[in-house]
Every structure is written in structure tokens, then in C-alpha cells.
PDB file of C-alpha atoms and ligand atoms in Angstrom:
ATOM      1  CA  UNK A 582      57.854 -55.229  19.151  1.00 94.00           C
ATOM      2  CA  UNK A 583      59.792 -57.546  21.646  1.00 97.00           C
ATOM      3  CA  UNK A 584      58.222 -57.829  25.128  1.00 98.00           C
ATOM      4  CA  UNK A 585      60.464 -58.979  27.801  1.00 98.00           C
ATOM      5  CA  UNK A 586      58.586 -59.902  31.006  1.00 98.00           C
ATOM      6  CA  UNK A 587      61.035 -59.558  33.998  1.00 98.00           C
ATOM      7  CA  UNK A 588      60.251 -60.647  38.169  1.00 97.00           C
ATOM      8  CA  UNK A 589      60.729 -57.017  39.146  1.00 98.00           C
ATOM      9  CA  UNK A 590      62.038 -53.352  38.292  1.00 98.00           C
ATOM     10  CA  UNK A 591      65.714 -53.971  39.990  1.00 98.00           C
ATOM     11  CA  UNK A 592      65.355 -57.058  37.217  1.00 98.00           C
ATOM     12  CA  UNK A 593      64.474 -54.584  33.988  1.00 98.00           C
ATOM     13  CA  UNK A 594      66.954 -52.089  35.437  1.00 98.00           C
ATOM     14  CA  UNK A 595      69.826 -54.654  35.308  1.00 98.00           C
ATOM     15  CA  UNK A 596      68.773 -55.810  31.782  1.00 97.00           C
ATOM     16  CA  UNK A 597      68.687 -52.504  30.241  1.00 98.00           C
ATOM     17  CA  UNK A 598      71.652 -51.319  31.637  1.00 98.00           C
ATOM     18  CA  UNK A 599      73.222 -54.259  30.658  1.00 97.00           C
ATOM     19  CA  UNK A 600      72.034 -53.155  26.780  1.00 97.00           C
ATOM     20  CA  UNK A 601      73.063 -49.839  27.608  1.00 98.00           C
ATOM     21  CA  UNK A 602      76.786 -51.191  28.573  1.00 98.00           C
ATOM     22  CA  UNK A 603      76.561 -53.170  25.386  1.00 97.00           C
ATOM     23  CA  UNK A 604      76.071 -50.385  23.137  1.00 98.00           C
ATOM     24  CA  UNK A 605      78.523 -48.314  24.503  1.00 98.00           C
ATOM     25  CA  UNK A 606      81.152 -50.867  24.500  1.00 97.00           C
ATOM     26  CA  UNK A 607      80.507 -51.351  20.571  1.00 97.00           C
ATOM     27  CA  UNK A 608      80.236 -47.747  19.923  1.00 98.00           C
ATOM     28  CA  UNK A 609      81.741 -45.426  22.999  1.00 98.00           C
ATOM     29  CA  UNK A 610      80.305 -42.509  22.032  1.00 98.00           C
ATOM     30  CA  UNK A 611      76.679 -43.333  21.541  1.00 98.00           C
ATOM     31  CA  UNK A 612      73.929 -40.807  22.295  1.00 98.00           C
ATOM     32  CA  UNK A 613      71.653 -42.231  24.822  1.00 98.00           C
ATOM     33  CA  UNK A 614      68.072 -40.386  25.382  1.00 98.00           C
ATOM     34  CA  UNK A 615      67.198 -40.292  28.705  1.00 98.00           C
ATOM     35  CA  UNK A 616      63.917 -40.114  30.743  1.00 98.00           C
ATOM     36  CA  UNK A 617      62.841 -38.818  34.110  1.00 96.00           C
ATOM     37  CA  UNK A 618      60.042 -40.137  36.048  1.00 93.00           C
ATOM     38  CA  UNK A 619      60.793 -42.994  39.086  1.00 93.00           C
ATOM     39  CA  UNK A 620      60.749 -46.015  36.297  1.00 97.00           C
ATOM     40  CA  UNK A 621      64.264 -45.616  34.908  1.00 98.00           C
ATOM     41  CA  UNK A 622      66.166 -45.197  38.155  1.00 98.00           C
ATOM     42  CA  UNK A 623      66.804 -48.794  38.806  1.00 98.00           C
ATOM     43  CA  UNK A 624      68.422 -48.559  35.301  1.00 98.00           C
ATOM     44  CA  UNK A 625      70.763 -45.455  35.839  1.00 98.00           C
ATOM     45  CA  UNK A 626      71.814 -47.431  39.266  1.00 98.00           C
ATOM     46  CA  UNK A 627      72.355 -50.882  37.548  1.00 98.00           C
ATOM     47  CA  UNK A 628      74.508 -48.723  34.699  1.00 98.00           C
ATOM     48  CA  UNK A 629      76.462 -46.678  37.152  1.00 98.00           C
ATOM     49  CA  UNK A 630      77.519 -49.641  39.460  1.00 98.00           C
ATOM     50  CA  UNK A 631      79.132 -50.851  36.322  1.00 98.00           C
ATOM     51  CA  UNK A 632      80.882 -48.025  35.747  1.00 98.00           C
ATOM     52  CA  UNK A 633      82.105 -47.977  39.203  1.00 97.00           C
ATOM     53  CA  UNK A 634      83.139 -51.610  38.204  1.00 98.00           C
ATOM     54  CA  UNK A 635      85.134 -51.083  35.686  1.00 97.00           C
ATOM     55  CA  UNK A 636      82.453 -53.319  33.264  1.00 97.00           C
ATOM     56  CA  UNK A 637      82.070 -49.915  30.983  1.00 97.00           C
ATOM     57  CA  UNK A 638      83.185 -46.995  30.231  1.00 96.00           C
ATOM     58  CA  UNK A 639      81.230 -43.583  29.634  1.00 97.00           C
ATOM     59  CA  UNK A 640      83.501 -41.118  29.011  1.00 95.00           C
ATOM     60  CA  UNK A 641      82.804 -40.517  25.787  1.00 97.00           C
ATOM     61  CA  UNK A 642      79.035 -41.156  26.051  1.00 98.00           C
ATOM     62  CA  UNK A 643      76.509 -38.684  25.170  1.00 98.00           C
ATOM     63  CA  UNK A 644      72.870 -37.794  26.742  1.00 98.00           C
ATOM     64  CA  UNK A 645      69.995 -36.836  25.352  1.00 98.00           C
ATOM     65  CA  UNK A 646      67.054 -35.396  27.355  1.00 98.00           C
ATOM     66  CA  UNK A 647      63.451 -36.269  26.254  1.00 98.00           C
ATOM     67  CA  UNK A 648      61.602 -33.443  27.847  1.00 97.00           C
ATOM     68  CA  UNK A 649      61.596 -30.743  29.735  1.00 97.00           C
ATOM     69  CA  UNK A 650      59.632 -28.196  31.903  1.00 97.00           C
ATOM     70  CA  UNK A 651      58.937 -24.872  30.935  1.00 97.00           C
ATOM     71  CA  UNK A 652      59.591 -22.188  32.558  1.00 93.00           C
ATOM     72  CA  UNK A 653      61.714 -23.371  35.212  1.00 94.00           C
ATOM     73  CA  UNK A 654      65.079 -21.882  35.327  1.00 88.00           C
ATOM     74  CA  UNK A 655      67.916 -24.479  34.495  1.00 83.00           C
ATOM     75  CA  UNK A 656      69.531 -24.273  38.016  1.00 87.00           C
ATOM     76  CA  UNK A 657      65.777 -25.200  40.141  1.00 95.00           C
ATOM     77  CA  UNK A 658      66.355 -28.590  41.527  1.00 96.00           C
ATOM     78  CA  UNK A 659      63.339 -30.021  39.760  1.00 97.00           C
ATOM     79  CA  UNK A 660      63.988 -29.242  36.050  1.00 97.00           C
ATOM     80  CA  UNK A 661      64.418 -32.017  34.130  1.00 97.00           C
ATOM     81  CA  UNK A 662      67.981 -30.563  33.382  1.00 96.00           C
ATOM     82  CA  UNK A 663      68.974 -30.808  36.970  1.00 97.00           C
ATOM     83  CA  UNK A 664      67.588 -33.866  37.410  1.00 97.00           C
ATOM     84  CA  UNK A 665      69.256 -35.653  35.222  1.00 97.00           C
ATOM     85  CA  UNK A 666      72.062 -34.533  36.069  1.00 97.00           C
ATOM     86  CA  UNK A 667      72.144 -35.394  40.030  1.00 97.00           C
ATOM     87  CA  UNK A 668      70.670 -39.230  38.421  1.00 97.00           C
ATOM     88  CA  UNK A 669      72.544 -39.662  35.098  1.00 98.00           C
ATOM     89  CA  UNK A 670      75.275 -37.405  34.538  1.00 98.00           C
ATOM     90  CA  UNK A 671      76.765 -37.489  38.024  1.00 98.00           C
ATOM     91  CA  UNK A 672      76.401 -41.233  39.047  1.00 97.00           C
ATOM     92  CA  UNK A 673      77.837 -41.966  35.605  1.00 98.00           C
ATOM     93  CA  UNK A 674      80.763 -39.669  35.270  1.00 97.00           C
ATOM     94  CA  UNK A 675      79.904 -37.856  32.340  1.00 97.00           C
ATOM     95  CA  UNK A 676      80.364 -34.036  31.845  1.00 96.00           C
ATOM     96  CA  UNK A 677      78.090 -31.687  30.992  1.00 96.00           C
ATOM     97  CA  UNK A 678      79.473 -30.566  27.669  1.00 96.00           C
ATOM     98  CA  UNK A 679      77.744 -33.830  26.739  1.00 98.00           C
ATOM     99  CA  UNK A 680      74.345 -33.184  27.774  1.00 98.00           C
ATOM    100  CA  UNK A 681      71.807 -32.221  24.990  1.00 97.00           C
ATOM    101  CA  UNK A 682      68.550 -30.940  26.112  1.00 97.00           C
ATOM    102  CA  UNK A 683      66.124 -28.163  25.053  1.00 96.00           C
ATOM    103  CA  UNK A 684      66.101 -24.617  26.634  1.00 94.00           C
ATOM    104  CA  UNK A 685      62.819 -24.296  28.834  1.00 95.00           C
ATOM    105  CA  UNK A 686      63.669 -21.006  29.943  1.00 95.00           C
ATOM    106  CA  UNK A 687      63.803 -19.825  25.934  1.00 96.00           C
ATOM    107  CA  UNK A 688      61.895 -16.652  24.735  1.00 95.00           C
ATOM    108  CA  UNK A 689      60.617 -18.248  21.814  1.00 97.00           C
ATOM    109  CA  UNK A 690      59.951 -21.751  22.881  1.00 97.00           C
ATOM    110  CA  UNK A 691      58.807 -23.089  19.495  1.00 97.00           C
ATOM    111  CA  UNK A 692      62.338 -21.860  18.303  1.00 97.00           C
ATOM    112  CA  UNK A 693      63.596 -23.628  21.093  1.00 97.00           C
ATOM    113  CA  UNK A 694      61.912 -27.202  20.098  1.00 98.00           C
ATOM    114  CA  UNK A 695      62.820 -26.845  16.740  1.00 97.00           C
ATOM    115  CA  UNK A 696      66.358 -26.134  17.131  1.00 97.00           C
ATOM    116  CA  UNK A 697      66.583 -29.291  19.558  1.00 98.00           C
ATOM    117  CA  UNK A 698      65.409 -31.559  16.512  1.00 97.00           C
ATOM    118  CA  UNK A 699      68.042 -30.371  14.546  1.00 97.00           C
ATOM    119  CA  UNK A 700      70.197 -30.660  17.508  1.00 98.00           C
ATOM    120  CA  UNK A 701      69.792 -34.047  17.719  1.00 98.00           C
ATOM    121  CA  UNK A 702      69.898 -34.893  14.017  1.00 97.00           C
ATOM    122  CA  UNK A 703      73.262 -33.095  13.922  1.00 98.00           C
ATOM    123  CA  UNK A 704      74.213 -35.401  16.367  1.00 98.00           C
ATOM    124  CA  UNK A 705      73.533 -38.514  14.370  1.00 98.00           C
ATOM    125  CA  UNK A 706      70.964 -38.815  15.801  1.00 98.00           C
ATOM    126  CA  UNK A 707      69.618 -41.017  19.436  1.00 98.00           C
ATOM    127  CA  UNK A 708      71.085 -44.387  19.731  1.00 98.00           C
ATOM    128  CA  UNK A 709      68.711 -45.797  22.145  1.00 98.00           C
ATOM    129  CA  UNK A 710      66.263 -44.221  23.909  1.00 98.00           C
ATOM    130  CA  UNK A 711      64.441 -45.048  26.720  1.00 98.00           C
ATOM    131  CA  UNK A 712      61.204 -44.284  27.833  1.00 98.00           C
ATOM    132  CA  UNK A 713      58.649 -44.747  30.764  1.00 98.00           C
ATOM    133  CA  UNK A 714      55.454 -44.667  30.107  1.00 97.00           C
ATOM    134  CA  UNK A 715      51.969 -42.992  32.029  1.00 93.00           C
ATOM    135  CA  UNK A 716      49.400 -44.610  33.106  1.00 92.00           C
ATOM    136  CA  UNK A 717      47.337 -43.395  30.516  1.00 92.00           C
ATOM    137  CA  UNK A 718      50.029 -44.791  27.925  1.00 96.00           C
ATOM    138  CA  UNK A 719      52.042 -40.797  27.335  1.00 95.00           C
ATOM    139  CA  UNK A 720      55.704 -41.336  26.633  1.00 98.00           C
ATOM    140  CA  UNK A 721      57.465 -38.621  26.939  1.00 97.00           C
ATOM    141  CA  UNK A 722      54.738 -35.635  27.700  1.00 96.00           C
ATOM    142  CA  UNK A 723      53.407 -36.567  24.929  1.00 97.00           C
ATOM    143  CA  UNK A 724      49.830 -36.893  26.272  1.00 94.00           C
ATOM    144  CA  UNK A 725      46.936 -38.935  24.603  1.00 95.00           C
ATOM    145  CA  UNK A 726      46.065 -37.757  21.593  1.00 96.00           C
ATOM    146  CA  UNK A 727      49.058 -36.329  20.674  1.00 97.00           C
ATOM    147  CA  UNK A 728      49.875 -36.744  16.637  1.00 98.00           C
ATOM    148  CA  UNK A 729      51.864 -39.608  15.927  1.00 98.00           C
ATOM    149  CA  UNK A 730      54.113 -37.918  13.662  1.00 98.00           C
ATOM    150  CA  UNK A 731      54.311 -34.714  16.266  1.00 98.00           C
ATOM    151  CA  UNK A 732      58.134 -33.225  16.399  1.00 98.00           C
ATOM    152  CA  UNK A 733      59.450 -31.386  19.536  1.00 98.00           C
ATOM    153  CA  UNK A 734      57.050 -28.698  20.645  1.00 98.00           C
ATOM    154  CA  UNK A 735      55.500 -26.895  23.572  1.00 97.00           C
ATOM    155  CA  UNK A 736      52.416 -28.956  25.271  1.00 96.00           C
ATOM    156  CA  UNK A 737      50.322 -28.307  28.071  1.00 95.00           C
ATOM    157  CA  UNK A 738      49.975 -31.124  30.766  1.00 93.00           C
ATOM    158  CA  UNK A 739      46.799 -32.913  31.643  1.00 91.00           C
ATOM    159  CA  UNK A 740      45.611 -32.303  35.357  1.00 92.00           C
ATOM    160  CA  UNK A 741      46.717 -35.605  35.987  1.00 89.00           C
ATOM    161  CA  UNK A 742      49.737 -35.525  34.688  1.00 89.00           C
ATOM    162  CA  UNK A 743      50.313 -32.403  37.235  1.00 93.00           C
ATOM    163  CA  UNK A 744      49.056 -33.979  40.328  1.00 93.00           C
ATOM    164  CA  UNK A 745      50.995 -37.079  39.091  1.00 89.00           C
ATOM    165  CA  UNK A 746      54.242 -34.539  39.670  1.00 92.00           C
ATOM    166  CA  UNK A 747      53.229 -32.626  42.762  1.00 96.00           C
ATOM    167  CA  UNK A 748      55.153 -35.008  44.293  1.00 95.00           C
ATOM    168  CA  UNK A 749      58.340 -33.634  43.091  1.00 95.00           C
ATOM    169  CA  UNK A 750      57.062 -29.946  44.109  1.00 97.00           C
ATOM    170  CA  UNK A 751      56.519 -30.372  47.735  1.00 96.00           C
ATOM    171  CA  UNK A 752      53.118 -31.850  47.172  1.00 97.00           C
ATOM    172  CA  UNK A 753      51.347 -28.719  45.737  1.00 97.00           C
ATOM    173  CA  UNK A 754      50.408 -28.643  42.198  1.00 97.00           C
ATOM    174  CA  UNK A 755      50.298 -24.811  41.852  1.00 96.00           C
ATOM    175  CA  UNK A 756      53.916 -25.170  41.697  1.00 96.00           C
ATOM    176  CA  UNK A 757      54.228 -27.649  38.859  1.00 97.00           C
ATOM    177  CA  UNK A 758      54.340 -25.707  35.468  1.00 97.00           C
ATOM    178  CA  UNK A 759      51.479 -26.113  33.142  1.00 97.00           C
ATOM    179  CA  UNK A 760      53.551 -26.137  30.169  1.00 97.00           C
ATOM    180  CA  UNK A 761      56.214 -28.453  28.687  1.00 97.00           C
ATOM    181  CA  UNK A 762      58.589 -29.423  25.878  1.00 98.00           C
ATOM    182  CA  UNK A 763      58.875 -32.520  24.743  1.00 98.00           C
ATOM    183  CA  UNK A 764      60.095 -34.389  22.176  1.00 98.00           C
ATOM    184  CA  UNK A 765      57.348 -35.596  19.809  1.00 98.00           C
ATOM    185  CA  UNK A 766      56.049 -38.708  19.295  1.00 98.00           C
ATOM    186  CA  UNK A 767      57.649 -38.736  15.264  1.00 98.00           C
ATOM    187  CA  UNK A 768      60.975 -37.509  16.809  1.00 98.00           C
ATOM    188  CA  UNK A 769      61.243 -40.469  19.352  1.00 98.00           C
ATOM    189  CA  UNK A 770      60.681 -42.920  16.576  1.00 98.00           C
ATOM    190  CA  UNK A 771      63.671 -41.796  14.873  1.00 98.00           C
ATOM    191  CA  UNK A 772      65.958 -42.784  17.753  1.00 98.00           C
ATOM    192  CA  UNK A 773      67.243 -46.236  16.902  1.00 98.00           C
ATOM    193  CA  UNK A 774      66.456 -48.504  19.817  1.00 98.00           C
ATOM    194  CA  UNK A 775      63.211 -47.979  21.661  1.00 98.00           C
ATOM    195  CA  UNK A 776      63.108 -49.151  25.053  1.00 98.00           C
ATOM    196  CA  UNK A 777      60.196 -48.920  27.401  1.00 98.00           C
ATOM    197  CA  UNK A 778      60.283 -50.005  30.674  1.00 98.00           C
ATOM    198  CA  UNK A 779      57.258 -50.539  32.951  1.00 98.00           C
ATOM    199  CA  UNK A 780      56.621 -51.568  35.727  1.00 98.00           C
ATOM    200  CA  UNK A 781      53.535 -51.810  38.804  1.00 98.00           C
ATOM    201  CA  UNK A 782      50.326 -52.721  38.478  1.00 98.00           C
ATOM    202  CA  UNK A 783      49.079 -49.222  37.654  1.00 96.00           C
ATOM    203  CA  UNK A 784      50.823 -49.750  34.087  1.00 98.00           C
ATOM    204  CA  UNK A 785      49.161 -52.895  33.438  1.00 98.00           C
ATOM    205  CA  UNK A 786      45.952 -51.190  30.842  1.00 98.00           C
ATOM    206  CA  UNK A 787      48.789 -48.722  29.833  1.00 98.00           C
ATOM    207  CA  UNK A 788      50.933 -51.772  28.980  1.00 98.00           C
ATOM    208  CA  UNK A 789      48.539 -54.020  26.753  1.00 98.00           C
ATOM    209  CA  UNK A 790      47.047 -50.873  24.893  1.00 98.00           C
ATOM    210  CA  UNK A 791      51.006 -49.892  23.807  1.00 98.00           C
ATOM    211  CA  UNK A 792      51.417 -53.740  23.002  1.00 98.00           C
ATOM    212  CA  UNK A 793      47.887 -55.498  22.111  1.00 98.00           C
ATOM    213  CA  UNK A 794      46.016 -52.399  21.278  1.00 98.00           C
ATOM    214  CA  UNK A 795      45.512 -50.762  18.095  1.00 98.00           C
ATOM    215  CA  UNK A 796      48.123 -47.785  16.892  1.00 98.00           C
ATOM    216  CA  UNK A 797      46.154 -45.408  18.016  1.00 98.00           C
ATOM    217  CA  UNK A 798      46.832 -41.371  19.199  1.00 98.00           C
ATOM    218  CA  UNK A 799      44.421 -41.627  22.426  1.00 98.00           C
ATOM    219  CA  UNK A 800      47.792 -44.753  23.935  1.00 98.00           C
ATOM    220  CA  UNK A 801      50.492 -42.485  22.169  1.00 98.00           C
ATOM    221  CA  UNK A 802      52.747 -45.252  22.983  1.00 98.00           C
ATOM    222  CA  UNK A 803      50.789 -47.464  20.760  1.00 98.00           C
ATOM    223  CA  UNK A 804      53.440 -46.305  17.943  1.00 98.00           C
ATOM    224  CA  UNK A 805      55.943 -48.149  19.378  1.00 98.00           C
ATOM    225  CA  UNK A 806      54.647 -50.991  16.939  1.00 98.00           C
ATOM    226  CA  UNK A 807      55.563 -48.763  14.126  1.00 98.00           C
ATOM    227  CA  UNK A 808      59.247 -49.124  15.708  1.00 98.00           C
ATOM    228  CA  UNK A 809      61.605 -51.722  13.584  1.00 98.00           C
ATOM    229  CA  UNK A 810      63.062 -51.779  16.461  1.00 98.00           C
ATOM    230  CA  UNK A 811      61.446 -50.969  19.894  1.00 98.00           C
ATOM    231  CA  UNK A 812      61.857 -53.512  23.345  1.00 98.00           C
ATOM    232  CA  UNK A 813      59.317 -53.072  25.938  1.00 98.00           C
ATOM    233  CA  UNK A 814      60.525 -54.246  29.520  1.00 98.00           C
ATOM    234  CA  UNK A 815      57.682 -54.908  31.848  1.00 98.00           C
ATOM    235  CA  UNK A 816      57.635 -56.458  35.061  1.00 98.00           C
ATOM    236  CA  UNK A 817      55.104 -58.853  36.229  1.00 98.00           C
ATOM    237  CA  UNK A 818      52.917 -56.705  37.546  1.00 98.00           C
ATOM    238  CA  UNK A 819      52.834 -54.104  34.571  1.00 98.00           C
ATOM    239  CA  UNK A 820      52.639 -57.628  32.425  1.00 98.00           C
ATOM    240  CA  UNK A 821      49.348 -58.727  33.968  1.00 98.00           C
ATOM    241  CA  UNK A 822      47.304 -57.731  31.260  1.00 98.00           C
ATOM    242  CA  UNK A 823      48.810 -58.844  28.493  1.00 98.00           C
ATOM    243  CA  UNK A 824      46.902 -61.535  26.232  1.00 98.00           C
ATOM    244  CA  UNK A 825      50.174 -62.618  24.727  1.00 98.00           C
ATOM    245  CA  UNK A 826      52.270 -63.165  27.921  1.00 98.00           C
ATOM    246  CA  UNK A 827      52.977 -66.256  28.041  1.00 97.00           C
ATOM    247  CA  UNK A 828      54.182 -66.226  24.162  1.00 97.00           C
ATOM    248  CA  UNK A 829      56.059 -63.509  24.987  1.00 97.00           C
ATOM    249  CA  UNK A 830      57.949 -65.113  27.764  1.00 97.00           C
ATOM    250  CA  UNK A 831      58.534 -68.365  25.369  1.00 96.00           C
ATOM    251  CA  UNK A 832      60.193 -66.297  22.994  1.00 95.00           C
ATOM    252  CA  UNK A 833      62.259 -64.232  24.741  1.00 94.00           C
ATOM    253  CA  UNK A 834      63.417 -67.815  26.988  1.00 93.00           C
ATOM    254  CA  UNK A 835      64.411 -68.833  23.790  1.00 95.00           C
ATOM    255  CA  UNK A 836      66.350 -66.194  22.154  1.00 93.00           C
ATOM    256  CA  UNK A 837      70.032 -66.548  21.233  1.00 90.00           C
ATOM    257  CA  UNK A 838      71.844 -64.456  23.994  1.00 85.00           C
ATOM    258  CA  UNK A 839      74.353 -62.612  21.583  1.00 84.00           C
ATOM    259  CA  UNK A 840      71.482 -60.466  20.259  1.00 86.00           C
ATOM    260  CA  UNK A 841      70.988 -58.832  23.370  1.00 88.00           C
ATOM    261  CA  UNK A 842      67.621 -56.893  23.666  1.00 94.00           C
TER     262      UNK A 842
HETATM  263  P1  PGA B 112      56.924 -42.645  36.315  1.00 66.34           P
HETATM  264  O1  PGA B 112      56.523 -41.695  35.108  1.00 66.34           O
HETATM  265  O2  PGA B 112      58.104 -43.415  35.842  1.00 66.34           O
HETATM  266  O3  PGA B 112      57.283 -41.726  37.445  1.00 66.34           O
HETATM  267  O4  PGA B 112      55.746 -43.526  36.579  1.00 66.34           O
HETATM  268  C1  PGA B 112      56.404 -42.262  33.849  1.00 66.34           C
HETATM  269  C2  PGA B 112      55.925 -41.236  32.851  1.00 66.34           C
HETATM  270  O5  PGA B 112      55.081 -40.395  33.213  1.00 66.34           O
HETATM  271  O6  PGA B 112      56.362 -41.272  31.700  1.00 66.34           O
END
């Protein structure tokens, strides 16, 4: 996979908007997969100032929603459907008739997970997709351990992972859901640029298991390396424990701008 190590977040936000703006220039209607989580806001504000610029247009682009709380109704402030749509959808002018996202509040959730899959496929599939990543290396929910070749499905979050997101809830974890859907680890892969940006110091171990490690369920982003095509972004800090980093940064100092990331 390529690593790109950048100063600081606003830095990895303007480069993968920049991609972003890219891709939608050569193909205006791409889907884009979306995450939530406080990484990828610098990105969704580096992307939206250049719509505000004039430097792209999104009316025709598409979103695609990684994962999603369940259980919540659509309308709370803090489902992942709402949020995206105050960050993303809003800032960047595009309507909801082009959001894609699973139903949390479904009956039959596992009906609900696999009818997103095909959802997606039907869509041509995710054009880029871009991830965060835990401190314990989960992308999306999926949590460690999680099969590599998992689809969309209903998981139930680690403790940590809930007091990680009691933040959003007012501070108190009783009111963060214990279930989830997310997007599985074998559906992710399919999307056709991987990006995964990191950044802080508390991503660091996170960072050089998905990069240096082994492929390996218990760093579920590990199988980014199985990616043709997958671009991790990582500030210095969330660089600092890479072996490689200095290779990495002599590469990427020396790659022809027109390929982009
Ligand atoms: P964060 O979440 O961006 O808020 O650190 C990342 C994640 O859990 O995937």
C-alpha cells in the first residue's frame, strides 16, 4: 500500500480532498463512502471550501455510508445518518436522494445489511472510500477479529469502542447503542480506492500493525495490504512508529504528480 506521511491532519485533509475533487472531476457522479469519527472532518472541510470555490462540482456526486448505529431512529442527531448529513451532505451541497446508507431502525437487521451490499453493488459499486481507523486498528466497526472476508452485518461494539463514543452522547455510555451495522471488512475491499487517514499519536501501534504488521483479523485494517489499491494518510504523529518511514516519505517525494494519490 502507499503511505503518505503528512505535517498534520489540516495537511491529509487537504490532500484527500484534493483526490476526492480529482475523481469527481474525471467522473461527476462517483460514489464516495464516507466515514464518521473526528479523523475525516478536516477532509469534508478541505472538499467543501472547494466547492464553495468553484474548484469542483458535486452535484451529481453520490455518498455512501460505512456504518451505522442500531437502533437509533434516523432523525436522532447522533445517527450516523444525521451526521453525515449536517458534515457531508450539507457543507457539500448534495441532496439526499443521493445518500446510500443502511436502515438501523430495520425489523430484520440482517435483511437490512444484506440488502445494503446489493445496494451498493447496484450502484457500481464505491469509488473511493475512506476510512479512519481505531486505536486498536477497527475500520469501520469492524472490531478486531472480525473475518476478513465479513460482508455487511450486525456487530456488537467493544466497551471501548462505547466509551470511545460517549462523547457524542452527552458523556454517558448507557446511551450509546450496543449494537451496529457495518459494512464488512470483504465489502470495503471491493470499493476501488482505499483511503485511510490517521492521525495523533494514539494511532501510532494502530498505524504500523495496518502497514508493517502481518494480515491479520486481531488489526482488521491489516487487509488493507490485500488492497491493489489502498493509500494510507498519516500524519507525523500517527507515523511515529513506522519502521519504513523514511522510505515511505522518499517515495512519495518522488512520485510523478499526475498520479495523484
Ligand atoms: P476517530 O474514530 O476518527 O474519532 O478517532 C476513528 C474510528 O473509530 O474509526
Amino acid at each position: 500500500m502507499e503511505v503518505v506521511i503528512v505535517p498534520d491532519a489540516a495537511a491529509g485533509g487537504e490532500l484527500i480532498a484534493e483526490s476526492m475533487a480529482q475523481l469527481l472531476r474525471r467522473k461527476p457522479d462517483a460514489l464516495l463512502g464516507v466515514a464518521t469519527g473526528s479523523t475525516p472532518l478536516p477532509v469534508y472541510q478541505a472538499l467543501a471550501a472547494r466547492v464553495r470555490a468553484g474548484a469542483v462540482d458535486t452535484h451529481r456526486a453520490r455518498i455512501a455510508q460505512l456504518d451505522e448505529y442500531v437502533g437509533l431512529p434516523a432523525d436522532h442527531p447522533e445517527s450516523y445518518r444525521s451526521v453525515l448529513r449536517r458534515e457531508v451532505l450539507e457543507p457539500l451541497g448534495i441532496p439526499m436522494d443521493a445518500f446510500t446508507g443502511p436502515d438501523g431502525t430495520a425489523d430484520d437487521v440482517q435483511a437490512a445489511c444484506e440488502e445494503y451490499d446489493r445496494a451498493l453493488a447496484a450502484a457500481g459499486g464505491v469509488d473511493l472510500q475512506l476510512l479512519g481507523i481505531g486505536t486498536d486498528g477497527h475500520i469501520g466497526f469492524n472490531e478486531p477479529c472480525s473475518s476478513l472476508a465479513s460482508r455487511t452485518r450486525i456487530k456488537t461494539l467493544t466497551e471501548q469502542t462505547r466509551i470511545d463514543n460517549a462523547r457524542f452522547f452527552d458523556g454517558d455510555i448507557a446511551q450509546v447503542p450496543h449494537h451496529v451495522i457495518t459494512q464488512g471488512i470483504g465489502t470495503i475491499l471491493e470499493a476501488r480506492h482505499l483511503v485511510l487517514l490517521a492521525t495523533g499519536e494514539g494511532k501510532a501501534d494502530a498505524v504500523a500493525a495496518t502497514v508493517e504488521g502481518p494480515v491479520a483479523a486481531i488489526c482488521p485494517a491489516s487487509a488493507l495490504q490485500l488492497h491493489p489499491h489502498a493509500t494510507v494518510v498519516a500524519d507525523e504523529a500517527a507515523a511515529s512508529k513506522l519502521k519504513l518511514a523514511d522510505y515511505f516519505r522518499n517515495t512519495y517525494a518522488h512520485k510523478p504528480e499526475w498520479q495523484g494519490l
